[in-house]
PDB file of C-alpha atoms in Angstrom:
ATOM      1  CA  UNK T 388      14.285  -4.049  18.765  1.00  0.00           C
ATOM      2  CA  UNK T 389      16.979  -1.556  16.682  1.00  0.00           C
ATOM      3  CA  UNK T 390      14.684  -1.198  14.134  1.00  0.00           C
ATOM      4  CA  UNK T 391      15.657   1.137  10.939  1.00  0.00           C
ATOM      5  CA  UNK T 392      12.747   2.568   8.656  1.00  0.00           C
ATOM      6  CA  UNK T 393      13.321   3.412   5.445  1.00  0.00           C
ATOM      7  CA  UNK T 394      10.612   5.893   3.098  1.00  0.00           C
ATOM      8  CA  UNK T 395       9.386   7.674   6.752  1.00  0.00           C
ATOM      9  CA  UNK T 396       8.160  10.486   4.960  1.00  0.00           C
ATOM     10  CA  UNK T 397       5.569   9.016   2.928  1.00  0.00           C
ATOM     11  CA  UNK T 398       2.115   7.319   3.550  1.00  0.00           C
ATOM     12  CA  UNK T 399       3.192   4.278   4.563  1.00  0.00           C
ATOM     13  CA  UNK T 400       6.191   5.380   6.585  1.00  0.00           C
ATOM     14  CA  UNK T 401       4.444   8.428   8.767  1.00  0.00           C
ATOM     15  CA  UNK T 402       1.969   5.344   9.546  1.00  0.00           C
ATOM     16  CA  UNK T 403       4.817   3.057  10.820  1.00  0.00           C
ATOM     17  CA  UNK T 404       6.872   5.874  12.849  1.00  0.00           C
ATOM     18  CA  UNK T 405       4.248   5.276  14.964  1.00  0.00           C
ATOM     19  CA  UNK T 406       2.960   1.240  14.598  1.00  0.00           C
ATOM     20  CA  UNK T 407       6.931   0.396  15.295  1.00  0.00           C
ATOM     21  CA  UNK T 408       8.217   3.180  17.955  1.00  0.00           C
ATOM     22  CA  UNK T 409       7.024   0.790  21.180  1.00  0.00           C
ATOM     23  CA  UNK T 410       9.145  -1.946  19.678  1.00  0.00           C
ATOM     24  CA  UNK T 411      12.353  -0.275  20.307  1.00  0.00           C
ATOM     25  CA  UNK T 412      14.846   2.277  19.244  1.00  0.00           C
ATOM     26  CA  UNK T 413      13.277   3.404  15.570  1.00  0.00           C
ATOM     27  CA  UNK T 414      15.236   5.081  13.147  1.00  0.00           C
ATOM     28  CA  UNK T 415      13.732   6.730  10.106  1.00  0.00           C
ATOM     29  CA  UNK T 416      15.256   7.717   7.217  1.00  0.00           C
ATOM     30  CA  UNK T 417      13.773   9.534   3.906  1.00  0.00           C
ATOM     31  CA  UNK T 418      15.250  10.256   0.605  1.00  0.00           C
ATOM     32  CA  UNK T 419      16.671  13.184   2.064  1.00  0.00           C
ATOM     33  CA  UNK T 420      18.716  12.056   4.281  1.00  0.00           C
ATOM     34  CA  UNK T 421      22.115   9.950   3.827  1.00  0.00           C
ATOM     35  CA  UNK T 422      21.653   7.451   2.723  1.00  0.00           C
ATOM     36  CA  UNK T 423      18.659   6.852   3.450  1.00  0.00           C
ATOM     37  CA  UNK T 424      17.804   7.800  -1.016  1.00  0.00           C
ATOM     38  CA  UNK T 425      17.286   4.405  -2.929  1.00  0.00           C
ATOM     39  CA  UNK T 426      17.893   5.718  -6.299  1.00  0.00           C
ATOM     40  CA  UNK T 427      21.671   5.585  -4.745  1.00  0.00           C
ATOM     41  CA  UNK T 428      21.568   1.680  -3.441  1.00  0.00           C
ATOM     42  CA  UNK T 429      25.722   1.725  -3.173  1.00  0.00           C
ATOM     43  CA  UNK T 430      25.375   4.170  -0.308  1.00  0.00           C
ATOM     44  CA  UNK T 431      22.144   2.492   0.891  1.00  0.00           C
ATOM     45  CA  UNK T 432      24.240  -0.355   1.181  1.00  0.00           C
ATOM     46  CA  UNK T 433      27.120   1.704   2.907  1.00  0.00           C
ATOM     47  CA  UNK T 434      24.862   3.256   5.294  1.00  0.00           C
ATOM     48  CA  UNK T 435      23.288   0.196   6.907  1.00  0.00           C
ATOM     49  CA  UNK T 436      26.513  -1.441   7.157  1.00  0.00           C
ATOM     50  CA  UNK T 437      27.277   1.382   9.105  1.00  0.00           C
ATOM     51  CA  UNK T 438      24.315   1.010  10.926  1.00  0.00           C
ATOM     52  CA  UNK T 439      23.854  -2.019  11.691  1.00  0.00           C
ATOM     53  CA  UNK T 440      19.848  -2.778  11.902  1.00  0.00           C
ATOM     54  CA  UNK T 441      18.199  -5.698  13.218  1.00  0.00           C
ATOM     55  CA  UNK T 442      15.234  -4.748  11.080  1.00  0.00           C
ATOM     56  CA  UNK T 443      15.327  -3.045   7.676  1.00  0.00           C
ATOM     57  CA  UNK T 444      11.540  -1.676   7.064  1.00  0.00           C
ATOM     58  CA  UNK T 445      11.191  -0.510   3.576  1.00  0.00           C
ATOM     59  CA  UNK T 446       8.209   1.908   3.143  1.00  0.00           C
ATOM     60  CA  UNK T 447      10.200   3.617   0.106  1.00  0.00           C
ATOM     61  CA  UNK T 448       9.166   2.693  -3.868  1.00  0.00           C
ATOM     62  CA  UNK T 449       8.991   4.186  -6.777  1.00  0.00           C
ATOM     63  CA  UNK T 450       4.845   4.400  -7.427  1.00  0.00           C
ATOM     64  CA  UNK T 451       4.291   6.117 -10.079  1.00  0.00           C
ATOM     65  CA  UNK T 452       2.332   3.456 -12.407  1.00  0.00           C
ATOM     66  CA  UNK T 453       2.121   5.419 -15.913  1.00  0.00           C
ATOM     67  CA  UNK T 454       4.908   7.502 -14.948  1.00  0.00           C
ATOM     68  CA  UNK T 455       7.427   4.434 -15.613  1.00  0.00           C
ATOM     69  CA  UNK T 456       6.381   3.114 -18.245  1.00  0.00           C
ATOM     70  CA  UNK T 457       8.822   6.063 -19.997  1.00  0.00           C
ATOM     71  CA  UNK T 458      10.992   5.769 -16.639  1.00  0.00           C
ATOM     72  CA  UNK T 459      11.705   2.063 -16.257  1.00  0.00           C
ATOM     73  CA  UNK T 460      15.291   2.182 -15.304  1.00  0.00           C
ATOM     74  CA  UNK T 461      14.026   4.768 -12.456  1.00  0.00           C
ATOM     75  CA  UNK T 462      11.016   2.340 -11.519  1.00  0.00           C
ATOM     76  CA  UNK T 463      13.981  -0.933 -11.450  1.00  0.00           C
ATOM     77  CA  UNK T 464      16.393   0.918  -9.760  1.00  0.00           C
ATOM     78  CA  UNK T 465      14.408   1.547  -6.990  1.00  0.00           C
ATOM     79  CA  UNK T 466      12.002  -1.009  -6.008  1.00  0.00           C
ATOM     80  CA  UNK T 467      14.509  -4.039  -7.709  1.00  0.00           C
ATOM     81  CA  UNK T 468      17.859  -2.928  -7.274  1.00  0.00           C
ATOM     82  CA  UNK T 469      18.254  -1.263  -4.302  1.00  0.00           C
ATOM     83  CA  UNK T 470      15.860  -3.876  -2.231  1.00  0.00           C
ATOM     84  CA  UNK T 471      18.113  -6.530  -3.746  1.00  0.00           C
ATOM     85  CA  UNK T 472      21.082  -4.241  -2.207  1.00  0.00           C
ATOM     86  CA  UNK T 473      19.045  -3.865   1.139  1.00  0.00           C
ATOM     87  CA  UNK T 474      19.112  -7.488   1.460  1.00  0.00           C
ATOM     88  CA  UNK T 475      22.428  -8.330   0.060  1.00  0.00           C
ATOM     89  CA  UNK T 476      23.855  -6.784   3.488  1.00  0.00           C
ATOM     90  CA  UNK T 477      20.847  -8.078   5.779  1.00  0.00           C
ATOM     91  CA  UNK T 478      21.387 -11.571   4.422  1.00  0.00           C
ATOM     92  CA  UNK T 479      25.653 -10.728   6.063  1.00  0.00           C
ATOM     93  CA  UNK T 480      24.520  -9.579   9.533  1.00  0.00           C
ATOM     94  CA  UNK T 481      21.401 -12.101   9.853  1.00  0.00           C
ATOM     95  CA  UNK T 482      18.847  -8.914  10.333  1.00  0.00           C
ATOM     96  CA  UNK T 483      15.444  -9.363   8.787  1.00  0.00           C
ATOM     97  CA  UNK T 484      13.736  -7.675   6.322  1.00  0.00           C
ATOM     98  CA  UNK T 485      10.147  -5.914   5.604  1.00  0.00           C
ATOM     99  CA  UNK T 486       9.274  -4.988   2.602  1.00  0.00           C
ATOM    100  CA  UNK T 487       6.061  -3.871   0.628  1.00  0.00           C
ATOM    101  CA  UNK T 488       4.715  -5.340  -2.592  1.00  0.00           C
ATOM    102  CA  UNK T 489       1.281  -5.182  -5.058  1.00  0.00           C
ATOM    103  CA  UNK T 490      -1.428  -6.683  -6.467  1.00  0.00           C
ATOM    104  CA  UNK T 491      -0.099  -5.580  -9.796  1.00  0.00           C
ATOM    105  CA  UNK T 492       2.468  -8.998  -9.622  1.00  0.00           C
ATOM    106  CA  UNK T 493      -0.421 -10.166 -10.991  1.00  0.00           C
ATOM    107  CA  UNK T 494      -2.529 -10.290 -14.131  1.00  0.00           C
ATOM    108  CA  UNK T 495      -5.873 -10.004 -12.605  1.00  0.00           C
ATOM    109  CA  UNK T 496      -7.302 -12.251 -15.013  1.00  0.00           C
ATOM    110  CA  UNK T 497     -10.304 -14.189 -13.080  1.00  0.00           C
ATOM    111  CA  UNK T 498     -12.349 -13.032  -9.803  1.00  0.00           C
ATOM    112  CA  UNK T 499     -10.534 -15.274  -7.574  1.00  0.00           C
ATOM    113  CA  UNK T 500      -8.508 -13.786  -4.354  1.00  0.00           C
ATOM    114  CA  UNK T 501      -4.579 -14.700  -5.612  1.00  0.00           C
ATOM    115  CA  UNK T 502      -3.085 -16.681  -3.050  1.00  0.00           C
ATOM    116  CA  UNK T 503       0.383 -15.839  -2.485  1.00  0.00           C
ATOM    117  CA  UNK T 504       1.515 -18.820  -4.782  1.00  0.00           C
ATOM    118  CA  UNK T 505      -0.735 -17.735  -7.856  1.00  0.00           C
ATOM    119  CA  UNK T 506       1.526 -17.663 -10.924  1.00  0.00           C
ATOM    120  CA  UNK T 507       3.138 -14.152 -11.154  1.00  0.00           C
ATOM    121  CA  UNK T 508       2.571 -12.047 -14.490  1.00  0.00           C
ATOM    122  CA  UNK T 509       2.646  -8.571 -14.332  1.00  0.00           C
ATOM    123  CA  UNK T 510       0.993  -6.409 -16.831  1.00  0.00           C
ATOM    124  CA  UNK T 511       3.544  -3.564 -16.904  1.00  0.00           C
ATOM    125  CA  UNK T 512       6.962  -1.572 -15.650  1.00  0.00           C
ATOM    126  CA  UNK T 513       5.472  -1.344 -12.625  1.00  0.00           C
ATOM    127  CA  UNK T 514       4.141  -4.587 -11.437  1.00  0.00           C
ATOM    128  CA  UNK T 515       7.431  -5.710 -13.025  1.00  0.00           C
ATOM    129  CA  UNK T 516       9.851  -3.859 -11.181  1.00  0.00           C
ATOM    130  CA  UNK T 517       7.956  -5.000  -8.026  1.00  0.00           C
ATOM    131  CA  UNK T 518       8.256  -8.358  -8.850  1.00  0.00           C
ATOM    132  CA  UNK T 519      11.674  -8.338  -9.462  1.00  0.00           C
ATOM    133  CA  UNK T 520      12.418  -6.773  -5.741  1.00  0.00           C
ATOM    134  CA  UNK T 521      10.283  -9.619  -4.449  1.00  0.00           C
ATOM    135  CA  UNK T 522      12.666 -12.206  -6.213  1.00  0.00           C
ATOM    136  CA  UNK T 523      16.270 -10.364  -5.391  1.00  0.00           C
ATOM    137  CA  UNK T 524      15.280 -10.585  -1.636  1.00  0.00           C
ATOM    138  CA  UNK T 525      13.915 -13.853  -1.820  1.00  0.00           C
ATOM    139  CA  UNK T 526      16.751 -15.006  -3.833  1.00  0.00           C
ATOM    140  CA  UNK T 527      19.042 -12.563  -1.043  1.00  0.00           C
ATOM    141  CA  UNK T 528      18.653 -15.822   1.527  1.00  0.00           C
ATOM    142  CA  UNK T 529      17.964 -12.887   4.115  1.00  0.00           C
ATOM    143  CA  UNK T 530      15.326 -13.020   6.081  1.00  0.00           C
ATOM    144  CA  UNK T 531      12.256 -11.684   5.467  1.00  0.00           C
ATOM    145  CA  UNK T 532       8.468 -10.286   5.200  1.00  0.00           C
ATOM    146  CA  UNK T 533       7.104  -9.564   2.116  1.00  0.00           C
ATOM    147  CA  UNK T 534       3.658  -8.141   2.247  1.00  0.00           C
ATOM    148  CA  UNK T 535       1.765  -7.641  -0.624  1.00  0.00           C
ATOM    149  CA  UNK T 536      -1.418  -4.874  -0.605  1.00  0.00           C
ATOM    150  CA  UNK T 537      -3.472  -2.891  -2.558  1.00  0.00           C
ATOM    151  CA  UNK T 538      -5.164   0.142  -2.804  1.00  0.00           C
ATOM    152  CA  UNK T 539      -3.218   2.260  -0.414  1.00  0.00           C
ATOM    153  CA  UNK T 540      -4.690   5.343   1.240  1.00  0.00           C
ATOM    154  CA  UNK T 541      -3.923   7.914   3.757  1.00  0.00           C
ATOM    155  CA  UNK T 542      -4.766  10.843   5.310  1.00  0.00           C
ATOM    156  CA  UNK T 543      -1.874  12.118   4.637  1.00  0.00           C
ATOM    157  CA  UNK T 544       0.091  12.243   1.085  1.00  0.00           C
ATOM    158  CA  UNK T 545      -2.416  11.887  -2.448  1.00  0.00           C
ATOM    159  CA  UNK T 546      -3.734   8.873  -3.040  1.00  0.00           C
ATOM    160  CA  UNK T 547      -7.231   8.023  -4.561  1.00  0.00           C
ATOM    161  CA  UNK T 548      -9.583   9.475  -2.175  1.00  0.00           C
ATOM    162  CA  UNK T 549      -8.248  12.846  -2.016  1.00  0.00           C
ATOM    163  CA  UNK T 550      -8.566  13.084  -5.996  1.00  0.00           C
ATOM    164  CA  UNK T 551     -12.068  12.306  -5.843  1.00  0.00           C
ATOM    165  CA  UNK T 552     -12.732  15.154  -2.983  1.00  0.00           C
ATOM    166  CA  UNK T 553     -11.093  17.164  -4.681  1.00  0.00           C
ATOM    167  CA  UNK T 554     -12.711  16.877  -7.821  1.00  0.00           C
ATOM    168  CA  UNK T 555     -15.959  16.746  -6.583  1.00  0.00           C
ATOM    169  CA  UNK T 556     -15.764  20.113  -5.242  1.00  0.00           C
ATOM    170  CA  UNK T 557     -15.600  21.236  -9.072  1.00  0.00           C
ATOM    171  CA  UNK T 558     -17.544  18.852 -10.774  1.00  0.00           C
ATOM    172  CA  UNK T 559     -21.018  18.393 -10.446  1.00  0.00           C
ATOM    173  CA  UNK T 560     -20.538  14.623 -12.187  1.00  0.00           C
ATOM    174  CA  UNK T 561     -16.932  12.082 -12.257  1.00  0.00           C
ATOM    175  CA  UNK T 562     -16.484   9.231 -14.470  1.00  0.00           C
ATOM    176  CA  UNK T 563     -15.052   6.169 -13.118  1.00  0.00           C
ATOM    177  CA  UNK T 564     -13.662   3.278 -13.861  1.00  0.00           C
ATOM    178  CA  UNK T 565     -15.835   0.107 -12.323  1.00  0.00           C
ATOM    179  CA  UNK T 566     -14.387  -2.929 -13.776  1.00  0.00           C
ATOM    180  CA  UNK T 567     -11.089  -3.005 -11.076  1.00  0.00           C
ATOM    181  CA  UNK T 568     -12.021  -4.576  -8.168  1.00  0.00           C
ATOM    182  CA  UNK T 569      -9.672  -4.764  -5.104  1.00  0.00           C
ATOM    183  CA  UNK T 570     -10.237  -3.861  -1.114  1.00  0.00           C
ATOM    184  CA  UNK T 571      -9.207   0.023  -0.794  1.00  0.00           C
ATOM    185  CA  UNK T 572      -6.456  -0.451   2.372  1.00  0.00           C
ATOM    186  CA  UNK T 573      -5.342   1.910   5.199  1.00  0.00           C
ATOM    187  CA  UNK T 574      -1.317   2.849   5.676  1.00  0.00           C
ATOM    188  CA  UNK T 575      -2.471   2.891   9.127  1.00  0.00           C
ATOM    189  CA  UNK T 576      -3.500  -1.062   8.809  1.00  0.00           C
ATOM    190  CA  UNK T 577      -1.074  -1.531   7.181  1.00  0.00           C
ATOM    191  CA  UNK T 578       1.612  -0.558   9.943  1.00  0.00           C
ATOM    192  CA  UNK T 579      -0.527  -2.113  12.906  1.00  0.00           C
ATOM    193  CA  UNK T 580      -0.043  -5.339  10.791  1.00  0.00           C
ATOM    194  CA  UNK T 581       3.663  -4.614  10.297  1.00  0.00           C
ATOM    195  CA  UNK T 582       4.513  -4.108  14.277  1.00  0.00           C
ATOM    196  CA  UNK T 583       1.914  -7.358  14.953  1.00  0.00           C
ATOM    197  CA  UNK T 584       3.742  -9.415  12.763  1.00  0.00           C
ATOM    198  CA  UNK T 585       7.668  -8.102  13.729  1.00  0.00           C
ATOM    199  CA  UNK T 586       6.241  -9.141  17.434  1.00  0.00           C
ATOM    200  CA  UNK T 587       5.583 -12.872  16.405  1.00  0.00           C
ATOM    201  CA  UNK T 588       8.548 -13.166  14.311  1.00  0.00           C
ATOM    202  CA  UNK T 589      11.096 -12.072  17.089  1.00  0.00           C
ATOM    203  CA  UNK T 590       9.496 -15.380  18.912  1.00  0.00           C
ATOM    204  CA  UNK T 591       8.792 -17.404  15.563  1.00  0.00           C
ATOM    205  CA  UNK T 592      11.313 -16.226  12.674  1.00  0.00           C
ATOM    206  CA  UNK T 593      10.247 -19.363  10.397  1.00  0.00           C
ATOM    207  CA  UNK T 594       7.144 -17.510  10.335  1.00  0.00           C
ATOM    208  CA  UNK T 595       8.753 -15.220   7.617  1.00  0.00           C
ATOM    209  CA  UNK T 596       7.710 -15.294   4.075  1.00  0.00           C
ATOM    210  CA  UNK T 597       5.515 -13.502   1.580  1.00  0.00           C
ATOM    211  CA  UNK T 598       1.759 -12.803   2.724  1.00  0.00           C
ATOM    212  CA  UNK T 599      -1.101 -11.182   1.615  1.00  0.00           C
ATOM    213  CA  UNK T 600      -2.446  -7.867   3.477  1.00  0.00           C
ATOM    214  CA  UNK T 601      -5.166  -5.921   2.751  1.00  0.00           C
ATOM    215  CA  UNK T 602      -8.637  -5.049   4.235  1.00  0.00           C
ATOM    216  CA  UNK T 603     -11.184  -6.900   4.430  1.00  0.00           C
ATOM    217  CA  UNK T 604     -14.285  -7.078   1.278  1.00  0.00           C
ATOM    218  CA  UNK T 605     -14.183  -5.174  -1.790  1.00  0.00           C
ATOM    219  CA  UNK T 606     -15.207  -2.710  -4.498  1.00  0.00           C
ATOM    220  CA  UNK T 607     -15.013  -0.994  -8.088  1.00  0.00           C
ATOM    221  CA  UNK T 608     -13.391   2.485  -8.274  1.00  0.00           C
ATOM    222  CA  UNK T 609     -16.402   3.789  -8.503  1.00  0.00           C
ATOM    223  CA  UNK T 610     -18.229   2.460  -5.869  1.00  0.00           C
ATOM    224  CA  UNK T 611     -14.851   3.855  -3.480  1.00  0.00           C
ATOM    225  CA  UNK T 612     -16.079   6.729  -4.996  1.00  0.00           C
ATOM    226  CA  UNK T 613     -19.307   6.427  -4.304  1.00  0.00           C
ATOM    227  CA  UNK T 614     -18.459   5.747  -1.392  1.00  0.00           C
ATOM    228  CA  UNK T 615     -16.615   8.516  -0.355  1.00  0.00           C
ATOM    229  CA  UNK T 616     -18.766  11.400  -1.765  1.00  0.00           C
ATOM    230  CA  UNK T 617     -21.862   9.877   0.125  1.00  0.00           C
ATOM    231  CA  UNK T 618     -19.871  10.062   3.667  1.00  0.00           C
ATOM    232  CA  UNK T 619     -18.735  13.446   3.344  1.00  0.00           C
ATOM    233  CA  UNK T 620     -22.196  14.816   1.666  1.00  0.00           C
ATOM    234  CA  UNK T 621     -24.293  13.093   4.789  1.00  0.00           C
ATOM    235  CA  UNK T 622     -21.901  14.445   7.532  1.00  0.00           C
ATOM    236  CA  UNK T 623     -22.183  18.569   5.315  1.00  0.00           C
ATOM    237  CA  UNK T 624     -18.938  18.556   3.419  1.00  0.00           C
ATOM    238  CA  UNK T 625     -20.264  20.589   0.203  1.00  0.00           C
ATOM    239  CA  UNK T 626     -19.584  19.087  -3.252  1.00  0.00           C
ATOM    240  CA  UNK T 627     -20.640  19.716  -5.824  1.00  0.00           C
ATOM    241  CA  UNK T 628     -21.160  15.774  -7.052  1.00  0.00           C
ATOM    242  CA  UNK T 629     -22.298  13.383  -5.283  1.00  0.00           C
ATOM    243  CA  UNK T 630     -22.648   9.601  -4.925  1.00  0.00           C
ATOM    244  CA  UNK T 631     -25.459   9.170  -7.412  1.00  0.00           C
ATOM    245  CA  UNK T 632     -23.700  11.931  -9.747  1.00  0.00           C
ATOM    246  CA  UNK T 633     -20.588   9.177  -9.931  1.00  0.00           C
ATOM    247  CA  UNK T 634     -20.540   7.476 -12.832  1.00  0.00           C
ATOM    248  CA  UNK T 635     -19.395   3.988 -13.787  1.00  0.00           C
ATOM    249  CA  UNK T 636     -16.738   3.711 -17.033  1.00  0.00           C
ATOM    250  CA  UNK T 637     -14.418   0.801 -18.174  1.00  0.00           C
ATOM    251  CA  UNK T 638     -11.108   0.906 -17.317  1.00  0.00           C
ATOM    252  CA  UNK T 639     -11.013   1.378 -21.926  1.00  0.00           C
ATOM    253  CA  UNK T 640     -12.395   3.992 -21.508  1.00  0.00           C
ATOM    254  CA  UNK T 641     -10.587   5.675 -19.844  1.00  0.00           C
ATOM    255  CA  UNK T 642      -7.284   4.709 -21.438  1.00  0.00           C
ATOM    256  CA  UNK T 643      -3.548   5.065 -19.322  1.00  0.00           C
ATOM    257  CA  UNK T 644      -0.372   4.875 -20.034  1.00  0.00           C
ATOM    258  CA  UNK T 645       0.111   1.400 -18.296  1.00  0.00           C
ATOM    259  CA  UNK T 646      -1.998  -1.917 -18.298  1.00  0.00           C
ATOM    260  CA  UNK T 647      -3.920  -1.752 -14.481  1.00  0.00           C
ATOM    261  CA  UNK T 648      -5.144  -5.537 -13.461  1.00  0.00           C
ATOM    262  CA  UNK T 649      -8.610  -5.577 -13.185  1.00  0.00           C
ATOM    263  CA  UNK T 650      -9.147  -7.977 -10.255  1.00  0.00           C
ATOM    264  CA  UNK T 651      -6.622  -7.021  -7.660  1.00  0.00           C
ATOM    265  CA  UNK T 652      -8.690  -8.870  -4.929  1.00  0.00           C
ATOM    266  CA  UNK T 653      -5.496 -10.744  -2.418  1.00  0.00           C
ATOM    267  CA  UNK T 654      -6.477 -13.740  -0.286  1.00  0.00           C
ATOM    268  CA  UNK T 655      -5.489 -12.288   3.001  1.00  0.00           C
ATOM    269  CA  UNK T 656      -6.193 -15.918   4.919  1.00  0.00           C
ATOM    270  CA  UNK T 657      -2.511 -17.223   5.385  1.00  0.00           C
ATOM    271  CA  UNK T 658      -1.353 -14.037   6.859  1.00  0.00           C
ATOM    272  CA  UNK T 659      -4.356 -14.292   9.513  1.00  0.00           C
ATOM    273  CA  UNK T 660      -4.008 -17.947  10.618  1.00  0.00           C
ATOM    274  CA  UNK T 661       0.007 -17.890  10.910  1.00  0.00           C
ATOM    275  CA  UNK T 662      -0.801 -14.179  12.800  1.00  0.00           C
ATOM    276  CA  UNK T 663      -4.081 -14.744  14.101  1.00  0.00           C
ATOM    277  CA  UNK T 664      -5.363 -11.164  12.511  1.00  0.00           C
ATOM    278  CA  UNK T 665      -8.758 -10.110  10.983  1.00  0.00           C
ATOM    279  CA  UNK T 666      -8.405  -7.806   8.724  1.00  0.00           C
ATOM    280  CA  UNK T 667     -11.108  -5.542   9.149  1.00  0.00           C
ATOM    281  CA  UNK T 668     -13.755  -4.194   6.619  1.00  0.00           C
ATOM    282  CA  UNK T 669     -11.821  -1.452   4.017  1.00  0.00           C
ATOM    283  CA  UNK T 670     -14.756   0.667   5.091  1.00  0.00           C
ATOM    284  CA  UNK T 671     -13.518   1.463   8.346  1.00  0.00           C
ATOM    285  CA  UNK T 672     -10.349   2.580   7.623  1.00  0.00           C
ATOM    286  CA  UNK T 673     -11.834   4.922   4.740  1.00  0.00           C
ATOM    287  CA  UNK T 674     -13.722   6.630   7.427  1.00  0.00           C
ATOM    288  CA  UNK T 675     -11.239   7.161   9.538  1.00  0.00           C
ATOM    289  CA  UNK T 676      -8.709   8.223   6.960  1.00  0.00           C
ATOM    290  CA  UNK T 677     -11.991  10.606   5.760  1.00  0.00           C
ATOM    291  CA  UNK T 678     -12.862  12.200   9.314  1.00  0.00           C
ATOM    292  CA  UNK T 679      -9.087  13.109   9.445  1.00  0.00           C
ATOM    293  CA  UNK T 680      -8.849  14.345   6.059  1.00  0.00           C
ATOM    294  CA  UNK T 681     -12.219  16.490   6.429  1.00  0.00           C
ATOM    295  CA  UNK T 682     -11.837  17.030  10.509  1.00  0.00           C
ATOM    296  CA  UNK T 683     -15.036  15.812  11.079  1.00  0.00           C
ATOM    297  CA  UNK T 684     -16.282  13.410  13.596  1.00  0.00           C
ATOM    298  CA  UNK T 685     -16.385   9.895  13.204  1.00  0.00           C
ATOM    299  CA  UNK T 686     -20.128   9.991  14.101  1.00  0.00           C
ATOM    300  CA  UNK T 687     -23.372   9.018  12.158  1.00  0.00           C
ATOM    301  CA  UNK T 688     -25.330  11.313  10.005  1.00  0.00           C
ATOM    302  CA  UNK T 689     -28.490  13.050  10.770  1.00  0.00           C
ATOM    303  CA  UNK T 690     -29.682  11.160   7.277  1.00  0.00           C
ATOM    304  CA  UNK T 691     -27.864   7.970   6.530  1.00  0.00           C
ATOM    305  CA  UNK T 692     -26.920   8.141   3.443  1.00  0.00           C
ATOM    306  CA  UNK T 693     -28.371   4.650   1.484  1.00  0.00           C
ATOM    307  CA  UNK T 694     -24.433   4.725   0.034  1.00  0.00           C
ATOM    308  CA  UNK T 695     -22.312   5.277   2.565  1.00  0.00           C
ATOM    309  CA  UNK T 696     -21.724   3.492   5.410  1.00  0.00           C
TER     310      UNK T 696
END
């Protein structure tokens, strides 16, 4: 299998390098590589025609949610125009496109987990640009696998977990939103799910389509922060703030440029059924990520913290 990975140096791309390598010949492009810049769709298309990959895995995206409100052109270019250009080239060659989307395509209403065919009503520019990318891929007619996910984290790169650990080392208490619910999902889990799905698609191409892929369980951002700090402090990490000093606030009390969905639960039933998977609890990959970030062994603490698992 001849695979081209885009966004190879991001937190997901870095894990995909590992997971995809056993599947065949892997070429990894990032923004600085010739043809690898999604902000230049025409050059990207030319590069694809030269390389002629059998599979393109697109882990690159514009993910600055708040900045996108003032930078809609760039968000649309990278999240919609570039995937459209990729899909059109692959439709010509018959190659497969793997693309990642987001819970932000939904409006976050209710409390039930979103199924793949639920109505998509994005609340912000970022969500609209990601939905436009999905729609362009499907309209192109190319073979594709679109994985919608949520709250991605990894030891590499910037994310919520690393921010909370930094702030907890500087402050005695933290205020964190408690009315947005989702599932923190490890980049390693997404990468392994992708590799597993590609093996299955090689034998059963009819499995292509749009799926939800995230860790099992659910938590608020506040609950997530409490878990992070409780786990770290129970293992001797020096933090000023504790799990108990993380205070719950409403989204309305934390104004931001972009509206966020309150309900980011994603139903992974279809993915698990079609590909024979079982998604692990969100704490599993969070704990591995923490151990890597903090360079700690994955062992139980001497005195378990009641807020951490």
